[in-house]
Coordinates of C-alpha atoms in Angstrom, one line a residue:
X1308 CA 11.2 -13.3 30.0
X1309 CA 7.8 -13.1 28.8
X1310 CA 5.1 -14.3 31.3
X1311 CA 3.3 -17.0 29.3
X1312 CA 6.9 -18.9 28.9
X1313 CA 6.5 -22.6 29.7
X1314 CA 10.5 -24.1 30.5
X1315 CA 8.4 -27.5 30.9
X1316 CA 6.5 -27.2 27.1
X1317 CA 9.9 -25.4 25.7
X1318 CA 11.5 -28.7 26.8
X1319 CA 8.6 -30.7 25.1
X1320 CA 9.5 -29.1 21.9
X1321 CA 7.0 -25.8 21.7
X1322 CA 8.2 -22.1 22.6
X1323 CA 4.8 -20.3 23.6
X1324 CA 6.9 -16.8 23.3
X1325 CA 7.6 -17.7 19.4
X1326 CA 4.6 -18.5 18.8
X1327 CA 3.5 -14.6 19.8
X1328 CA 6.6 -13.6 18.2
X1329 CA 5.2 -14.9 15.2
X1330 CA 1.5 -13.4 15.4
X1331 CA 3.6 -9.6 16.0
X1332 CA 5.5 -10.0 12.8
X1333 CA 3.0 -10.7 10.7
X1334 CA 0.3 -8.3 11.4
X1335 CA 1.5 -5.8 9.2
X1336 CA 1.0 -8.3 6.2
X1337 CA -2.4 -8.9 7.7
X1338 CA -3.2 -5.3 8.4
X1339 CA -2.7 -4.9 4.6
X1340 CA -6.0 -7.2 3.4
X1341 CA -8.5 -5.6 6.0
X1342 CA -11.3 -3.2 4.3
X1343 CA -11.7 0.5 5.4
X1344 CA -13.0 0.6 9.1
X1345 CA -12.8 -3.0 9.6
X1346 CA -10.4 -2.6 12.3
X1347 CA -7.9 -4.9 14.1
X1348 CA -8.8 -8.5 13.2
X1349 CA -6.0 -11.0 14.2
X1350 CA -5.1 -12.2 18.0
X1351 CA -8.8 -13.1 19.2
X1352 CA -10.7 -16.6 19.4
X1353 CA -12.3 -16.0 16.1
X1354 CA -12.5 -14.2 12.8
X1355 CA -15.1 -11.0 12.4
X1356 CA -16.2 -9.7 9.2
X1357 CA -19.0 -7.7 8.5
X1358 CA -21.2 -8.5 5.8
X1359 CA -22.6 -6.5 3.3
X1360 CA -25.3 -8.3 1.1
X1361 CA -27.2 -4.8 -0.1
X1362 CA -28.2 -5.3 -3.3
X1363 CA -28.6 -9.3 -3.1
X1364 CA -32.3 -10.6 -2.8
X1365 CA -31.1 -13.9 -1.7
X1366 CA -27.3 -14.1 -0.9
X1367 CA -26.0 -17.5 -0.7
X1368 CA -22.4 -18.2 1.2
X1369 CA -19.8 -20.4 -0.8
X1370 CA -16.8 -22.1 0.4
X1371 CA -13.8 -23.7 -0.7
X1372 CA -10.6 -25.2 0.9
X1373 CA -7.1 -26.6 0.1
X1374 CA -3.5 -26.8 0.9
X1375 CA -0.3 -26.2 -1.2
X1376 CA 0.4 -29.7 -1.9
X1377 CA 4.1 -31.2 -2.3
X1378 CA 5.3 -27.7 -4.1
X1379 CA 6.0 -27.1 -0.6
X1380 CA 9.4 -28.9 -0.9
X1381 CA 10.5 -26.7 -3.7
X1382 CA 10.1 -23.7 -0.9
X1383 CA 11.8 -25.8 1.7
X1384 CA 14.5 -26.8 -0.7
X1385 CA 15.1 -23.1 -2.0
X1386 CA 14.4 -21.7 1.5
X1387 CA 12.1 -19.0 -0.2
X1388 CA 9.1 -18.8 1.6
X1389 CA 7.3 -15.5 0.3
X1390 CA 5.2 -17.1 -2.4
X1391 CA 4.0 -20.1 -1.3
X1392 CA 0.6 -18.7 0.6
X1393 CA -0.4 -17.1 -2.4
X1394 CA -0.7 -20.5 -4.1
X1395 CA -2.9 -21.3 -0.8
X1396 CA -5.1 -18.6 -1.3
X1397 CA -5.1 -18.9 -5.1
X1398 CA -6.6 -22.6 -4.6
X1399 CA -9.4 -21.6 -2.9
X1400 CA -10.6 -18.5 -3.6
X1401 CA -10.1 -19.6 -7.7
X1402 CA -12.1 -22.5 -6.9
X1403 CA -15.2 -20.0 -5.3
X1404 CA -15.0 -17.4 -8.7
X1405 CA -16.3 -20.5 -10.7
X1406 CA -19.6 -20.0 -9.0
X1407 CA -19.6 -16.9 -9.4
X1408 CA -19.0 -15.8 -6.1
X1409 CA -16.9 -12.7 -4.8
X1410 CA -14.6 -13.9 -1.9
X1411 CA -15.1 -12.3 1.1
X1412 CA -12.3 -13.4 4.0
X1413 CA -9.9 -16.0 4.3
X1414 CA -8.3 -18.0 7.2
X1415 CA -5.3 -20.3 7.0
X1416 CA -3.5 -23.1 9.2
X1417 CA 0.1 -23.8 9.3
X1418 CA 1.5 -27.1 10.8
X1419 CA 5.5 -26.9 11.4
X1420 CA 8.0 -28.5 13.4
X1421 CA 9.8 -25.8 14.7
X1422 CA 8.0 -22.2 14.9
X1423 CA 10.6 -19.9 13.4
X1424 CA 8.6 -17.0 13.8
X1425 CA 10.9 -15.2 10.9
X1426 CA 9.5 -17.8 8.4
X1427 CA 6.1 -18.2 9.7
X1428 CA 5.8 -14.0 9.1
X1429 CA 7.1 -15.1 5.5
X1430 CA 4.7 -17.2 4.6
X1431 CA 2.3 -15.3 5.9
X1432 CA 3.6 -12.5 4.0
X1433 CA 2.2 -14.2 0.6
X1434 CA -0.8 -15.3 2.2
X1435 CA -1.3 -11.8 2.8
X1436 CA -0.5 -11.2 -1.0
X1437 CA -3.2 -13.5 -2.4
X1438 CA -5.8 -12.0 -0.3
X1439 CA -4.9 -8.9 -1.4
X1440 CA -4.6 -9.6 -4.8
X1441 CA -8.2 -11.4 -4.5
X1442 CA -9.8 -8.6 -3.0
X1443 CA -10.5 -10.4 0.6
X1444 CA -9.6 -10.5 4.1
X1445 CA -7.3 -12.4 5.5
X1446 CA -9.4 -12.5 9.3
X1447 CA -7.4 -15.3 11.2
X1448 CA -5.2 -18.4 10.9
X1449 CA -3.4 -21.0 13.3
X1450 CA 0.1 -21.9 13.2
X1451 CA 0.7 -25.5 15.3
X1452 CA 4.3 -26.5 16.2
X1453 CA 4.3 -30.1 16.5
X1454 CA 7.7 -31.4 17.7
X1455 CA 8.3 -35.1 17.0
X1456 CA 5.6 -35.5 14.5
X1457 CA 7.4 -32.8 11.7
X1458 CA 10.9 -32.3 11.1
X1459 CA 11.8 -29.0 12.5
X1460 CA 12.4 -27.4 8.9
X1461 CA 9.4 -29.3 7.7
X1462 CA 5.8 -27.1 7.4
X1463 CA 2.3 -27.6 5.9
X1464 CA 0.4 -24.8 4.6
X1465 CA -3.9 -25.3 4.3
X1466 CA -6.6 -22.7 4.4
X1467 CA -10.3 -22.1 3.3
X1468 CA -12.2 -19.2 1.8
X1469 CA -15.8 -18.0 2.3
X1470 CA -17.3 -15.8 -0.9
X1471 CA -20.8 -14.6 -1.8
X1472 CA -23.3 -14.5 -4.6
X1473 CA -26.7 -13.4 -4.9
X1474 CA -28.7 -16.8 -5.8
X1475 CA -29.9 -15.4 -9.2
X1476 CA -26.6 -15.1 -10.3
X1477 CA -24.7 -18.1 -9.1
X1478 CA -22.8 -20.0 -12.4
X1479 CA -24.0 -23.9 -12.9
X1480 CA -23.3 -26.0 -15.7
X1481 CA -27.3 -25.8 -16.5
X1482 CA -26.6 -22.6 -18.3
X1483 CA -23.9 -23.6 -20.2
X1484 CA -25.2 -24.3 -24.2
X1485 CA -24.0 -25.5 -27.6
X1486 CA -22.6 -22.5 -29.6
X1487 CA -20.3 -21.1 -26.6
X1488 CA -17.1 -19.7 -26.7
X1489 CA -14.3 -21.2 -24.9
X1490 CA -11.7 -18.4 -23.4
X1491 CA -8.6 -19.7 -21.8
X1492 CA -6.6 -17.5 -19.2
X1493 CA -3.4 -18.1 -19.4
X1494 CA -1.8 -19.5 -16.0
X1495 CA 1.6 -18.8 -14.4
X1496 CA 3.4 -22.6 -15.2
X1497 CA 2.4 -25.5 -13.3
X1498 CA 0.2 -23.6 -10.4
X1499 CA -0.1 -26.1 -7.5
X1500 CA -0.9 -29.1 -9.0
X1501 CA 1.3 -32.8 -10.4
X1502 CA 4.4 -31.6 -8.0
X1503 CA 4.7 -35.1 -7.2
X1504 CA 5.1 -36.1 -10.4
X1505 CA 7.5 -33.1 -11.3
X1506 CA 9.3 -33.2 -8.4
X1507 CA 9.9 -37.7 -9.4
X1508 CA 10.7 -36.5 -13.3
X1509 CA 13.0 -33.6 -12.6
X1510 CA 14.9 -35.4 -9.4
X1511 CA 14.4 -32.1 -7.4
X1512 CA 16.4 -32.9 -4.9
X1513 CA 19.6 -33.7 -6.3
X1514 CA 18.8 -31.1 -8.8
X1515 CA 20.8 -27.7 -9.2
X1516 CA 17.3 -25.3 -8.6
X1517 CA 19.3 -22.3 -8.7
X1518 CA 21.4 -22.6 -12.3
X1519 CA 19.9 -20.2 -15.2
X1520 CA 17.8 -22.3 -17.8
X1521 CA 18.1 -21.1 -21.5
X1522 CA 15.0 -23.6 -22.3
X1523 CA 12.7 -21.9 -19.6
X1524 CA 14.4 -18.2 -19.6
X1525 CA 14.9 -18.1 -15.9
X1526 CA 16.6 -20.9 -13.2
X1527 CA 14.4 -24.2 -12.4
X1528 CA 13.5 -22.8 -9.2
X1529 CA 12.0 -20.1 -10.2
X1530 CA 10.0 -21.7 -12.9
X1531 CA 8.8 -24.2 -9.9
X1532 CA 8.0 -21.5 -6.9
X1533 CA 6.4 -19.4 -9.8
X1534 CA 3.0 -18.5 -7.6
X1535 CA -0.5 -19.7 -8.9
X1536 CA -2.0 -16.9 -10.4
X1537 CA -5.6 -15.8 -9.3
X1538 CA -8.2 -14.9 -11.5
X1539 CA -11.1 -13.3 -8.6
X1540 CA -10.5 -10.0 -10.0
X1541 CA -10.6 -10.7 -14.1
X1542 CA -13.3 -13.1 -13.7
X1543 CA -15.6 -10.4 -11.7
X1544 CA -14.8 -8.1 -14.9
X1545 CA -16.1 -10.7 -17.1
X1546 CA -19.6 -11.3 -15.4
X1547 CA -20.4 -8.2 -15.0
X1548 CA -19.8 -7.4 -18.7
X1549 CA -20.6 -10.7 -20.4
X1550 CA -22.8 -13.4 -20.5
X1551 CA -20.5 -16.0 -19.0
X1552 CA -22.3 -19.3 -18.3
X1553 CA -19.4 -21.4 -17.5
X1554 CA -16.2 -21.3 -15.7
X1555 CA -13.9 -24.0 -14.4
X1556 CA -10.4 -23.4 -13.0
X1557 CA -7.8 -26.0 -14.0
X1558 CA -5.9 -27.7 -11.6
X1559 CA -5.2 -31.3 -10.9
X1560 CA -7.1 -33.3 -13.4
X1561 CA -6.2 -30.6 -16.2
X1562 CA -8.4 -30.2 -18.8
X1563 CA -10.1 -34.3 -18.8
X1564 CA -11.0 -33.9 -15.0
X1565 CA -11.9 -30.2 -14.6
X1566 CA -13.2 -29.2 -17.8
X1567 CA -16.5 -31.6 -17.6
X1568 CA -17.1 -30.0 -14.0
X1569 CA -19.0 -27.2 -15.3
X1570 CA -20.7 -28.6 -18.4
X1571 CA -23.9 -30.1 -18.4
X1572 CA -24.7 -33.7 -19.8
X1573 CA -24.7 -33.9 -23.8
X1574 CA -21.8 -31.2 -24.2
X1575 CA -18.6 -31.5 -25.6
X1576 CA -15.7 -28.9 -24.8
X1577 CA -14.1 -28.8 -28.4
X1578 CA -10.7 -27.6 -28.1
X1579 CA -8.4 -26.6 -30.5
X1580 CA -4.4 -27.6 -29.4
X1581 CA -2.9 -25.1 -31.7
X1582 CA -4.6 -22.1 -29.8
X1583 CA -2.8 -23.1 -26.5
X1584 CA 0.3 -21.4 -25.6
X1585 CA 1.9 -24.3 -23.5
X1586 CA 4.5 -22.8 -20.9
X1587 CA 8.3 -24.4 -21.6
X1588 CA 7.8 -26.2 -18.1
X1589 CA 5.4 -28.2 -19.4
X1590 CA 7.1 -29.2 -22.8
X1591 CA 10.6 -30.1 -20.5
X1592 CA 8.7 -32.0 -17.7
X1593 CA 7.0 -34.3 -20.7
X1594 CA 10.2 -34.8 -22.6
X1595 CA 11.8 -35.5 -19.7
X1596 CA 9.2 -37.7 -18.0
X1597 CA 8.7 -39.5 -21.4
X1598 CA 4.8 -38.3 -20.7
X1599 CA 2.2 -39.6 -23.0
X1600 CA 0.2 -36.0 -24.1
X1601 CA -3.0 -37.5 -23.2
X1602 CA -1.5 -38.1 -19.2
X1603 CA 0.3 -34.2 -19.4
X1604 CA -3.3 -32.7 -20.1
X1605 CA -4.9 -35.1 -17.5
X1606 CA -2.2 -34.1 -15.2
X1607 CA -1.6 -30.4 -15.6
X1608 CA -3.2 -27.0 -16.4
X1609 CA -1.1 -26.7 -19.8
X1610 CA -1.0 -22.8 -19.6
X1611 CA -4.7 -22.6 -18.8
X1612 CA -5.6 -21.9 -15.5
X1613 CA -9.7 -21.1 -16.0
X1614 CA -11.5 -21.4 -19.2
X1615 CA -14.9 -19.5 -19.5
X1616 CA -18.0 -20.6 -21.5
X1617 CA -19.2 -17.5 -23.0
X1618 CA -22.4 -16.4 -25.1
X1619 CA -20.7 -16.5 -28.7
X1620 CA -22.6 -12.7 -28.8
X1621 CA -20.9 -11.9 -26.0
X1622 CA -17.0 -13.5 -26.5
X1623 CA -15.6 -9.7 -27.5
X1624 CA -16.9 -7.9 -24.3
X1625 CA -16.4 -11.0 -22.3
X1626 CA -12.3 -10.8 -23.8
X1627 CA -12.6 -6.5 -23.5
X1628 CA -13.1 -7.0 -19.7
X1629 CA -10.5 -9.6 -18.6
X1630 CA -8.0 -7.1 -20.9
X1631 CA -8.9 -4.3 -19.1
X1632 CA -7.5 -6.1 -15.5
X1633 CA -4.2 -7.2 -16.9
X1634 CA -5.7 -10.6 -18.1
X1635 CA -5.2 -11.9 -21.6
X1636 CA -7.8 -14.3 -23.2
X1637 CA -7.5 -16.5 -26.0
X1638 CA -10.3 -18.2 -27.6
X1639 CA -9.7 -21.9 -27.9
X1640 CA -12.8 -23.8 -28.6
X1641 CA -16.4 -23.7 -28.9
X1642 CA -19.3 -25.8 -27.0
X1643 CA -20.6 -28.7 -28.9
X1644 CA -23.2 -31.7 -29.2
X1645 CA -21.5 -34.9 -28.1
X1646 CA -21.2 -37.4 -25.6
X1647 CA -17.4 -36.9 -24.8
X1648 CA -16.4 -34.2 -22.1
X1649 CA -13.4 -33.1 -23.5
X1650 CA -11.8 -33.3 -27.1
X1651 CA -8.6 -32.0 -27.9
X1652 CA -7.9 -31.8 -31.9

């Protein structure tokens, strides 16, 4: 028996020993986001990361932080928890790119009812997979048991992520002008975002996640647990090839709500409906739902995860870039004069 093991707290509801059983499993994952000669980095009272701002006349730290949301339950109900931190570190870390910034490390917090360390090391295993994926660290975490407060199956998944920019090069809707090309990356389904609302129209829990859908070319599940995709990599590409004076990353809100976020007063994102490939979740969880259009683009990404206003000049090079990392673009609209913030013809 190990020496930190508490009969009193094990009797309370928490088991010290699987707590450390967790933190031993999933150091491998973590071991596979650390830079060269960084060194171990999980297991003390607080994340180390060395900072390199060569090169940067006046670096400027920027954060971001979120959770997973409801699409949790889809995990929970499929019992596949391998994906569902890259959707944690996909929310964040896509959030920091639209200014421009290069994330740097990332910490996360998991609140559970019953530490299983087996499943905590499997979530962690995906948070491990974002970071990598985004090109940071993953340089601590916390996983809290709390007995009484969560079901013991029941977990909660949050987590922030600190990036970098030099000043002169930080993206703000001040630089965004009439004439601009709008790219859209295309996203991986419905990200992280309206789960309540899809988990309501689709009655996921009497629902039969596993059976094969001819309408979406793979089971329900799968089109749910389908992991936000994360554009840190693409997006770098694209600034450093392009004039790219706007980015915003779609997520709940869609296009009405997120859009607007990095366009200045007095211009209109002009976008063209026809230029959209819209994923088949979206088309069955609208005729489903019986969704007004207007509330499915307010609600969801639509098969847009980030759009990019680009320098008209500049839209080939600014498309060449995100090619070359795996990451089609489409153009789908221009900037224009107006007083609306979004116009979908």
């Amino acid at each position: 028996m190990s020496e930190s093991y508490s009969a009193s707290y094990a009797a309370a509801g928490v088991d010290i020993t699987a707590g450390y059983k967790a933190v031993e499993l999933m150091k491998r994952h973590v071991a596979r986001t650390m830079p060269a000669g960084m060194g171990e980095a999980i297991g003390g009272f607080g994340g180390l990361f060395p900072l390199d701002i060569a090169g940067m006349a006046q670096p400027c730290l920027v954060s971001g932080t979120d959770g997973v949301g409801t699409k949790i339950r889809i995990a929970q109900l499929m019992d596949r928890h391998d994906t569902i931190g890259i959707d944690c570190v996909a929310m964040c870390v896509n959030d920091i790119i639209c200014c421009g910034a290069k994330p740097l490390f990332f910490l996360d917090y998991i609140a559970i009812g019953k530490n299983e360390p087996e499943k905590v090391a499997s979530i962690v295993s995906g948070v491990a997979e974002g970071c990598v994926q985004s090109g940071c660290a993953l340089i601590g975490g916390e996983t809290a048991e709390h007995p009484g407060l969560m079901a013991p199956q029941d977990y909660d998944l949050a987590g922030f992520a600190v990036g970098v920019v030099d000043k002169a090069k930080t993206i703000a809707p001040s630089q965004v002008r009439c004439g601009d090309v709008i790219l859209s990356l295309g996203s991986n389904g419905l990200h992280s975002n309206g789960f309540s609302l899809v988990r309501k129209v689709l009655d996921v829990e009497h629902a039969d996640l596993g059976a094969w859908s001819d309408e979406l070319g793979c089971s329900l599940g799968d089109a749910l647990l389908r992991p936000t995709r994360i554009y840190v990599k693409p997006v770098l590409a694209a600034l450093a090839a392009a004039r790219v004076h706007g980015i915003s990353h779609i997520t709940g809100g869609g296009f009405y709500e997120n859009i607007p976020r990095c366009l200045p007063q007095g211009l209109t994102a002009k976008i063209e409906k026809s230029a959209l490939w819209i994923d088949p979740i979206f088309r069955m969880i609208q005729r489903l739902g019986d969704i007004p259009e207007r509330d499915m683009f307010n609600t969801f990404n639509m098969g847009t995860g980030m759009v990019l206003a680009v320098d008209k000049e500049d839209a080939d090079k600014a498309a060449a870039a995100l090619n070359g990392e795996g990451m089609g673009a489409a153009v789908i609209g221009e900037i224009v004069s107006g007083e609306e913030r979004v116009v979908l013809c």
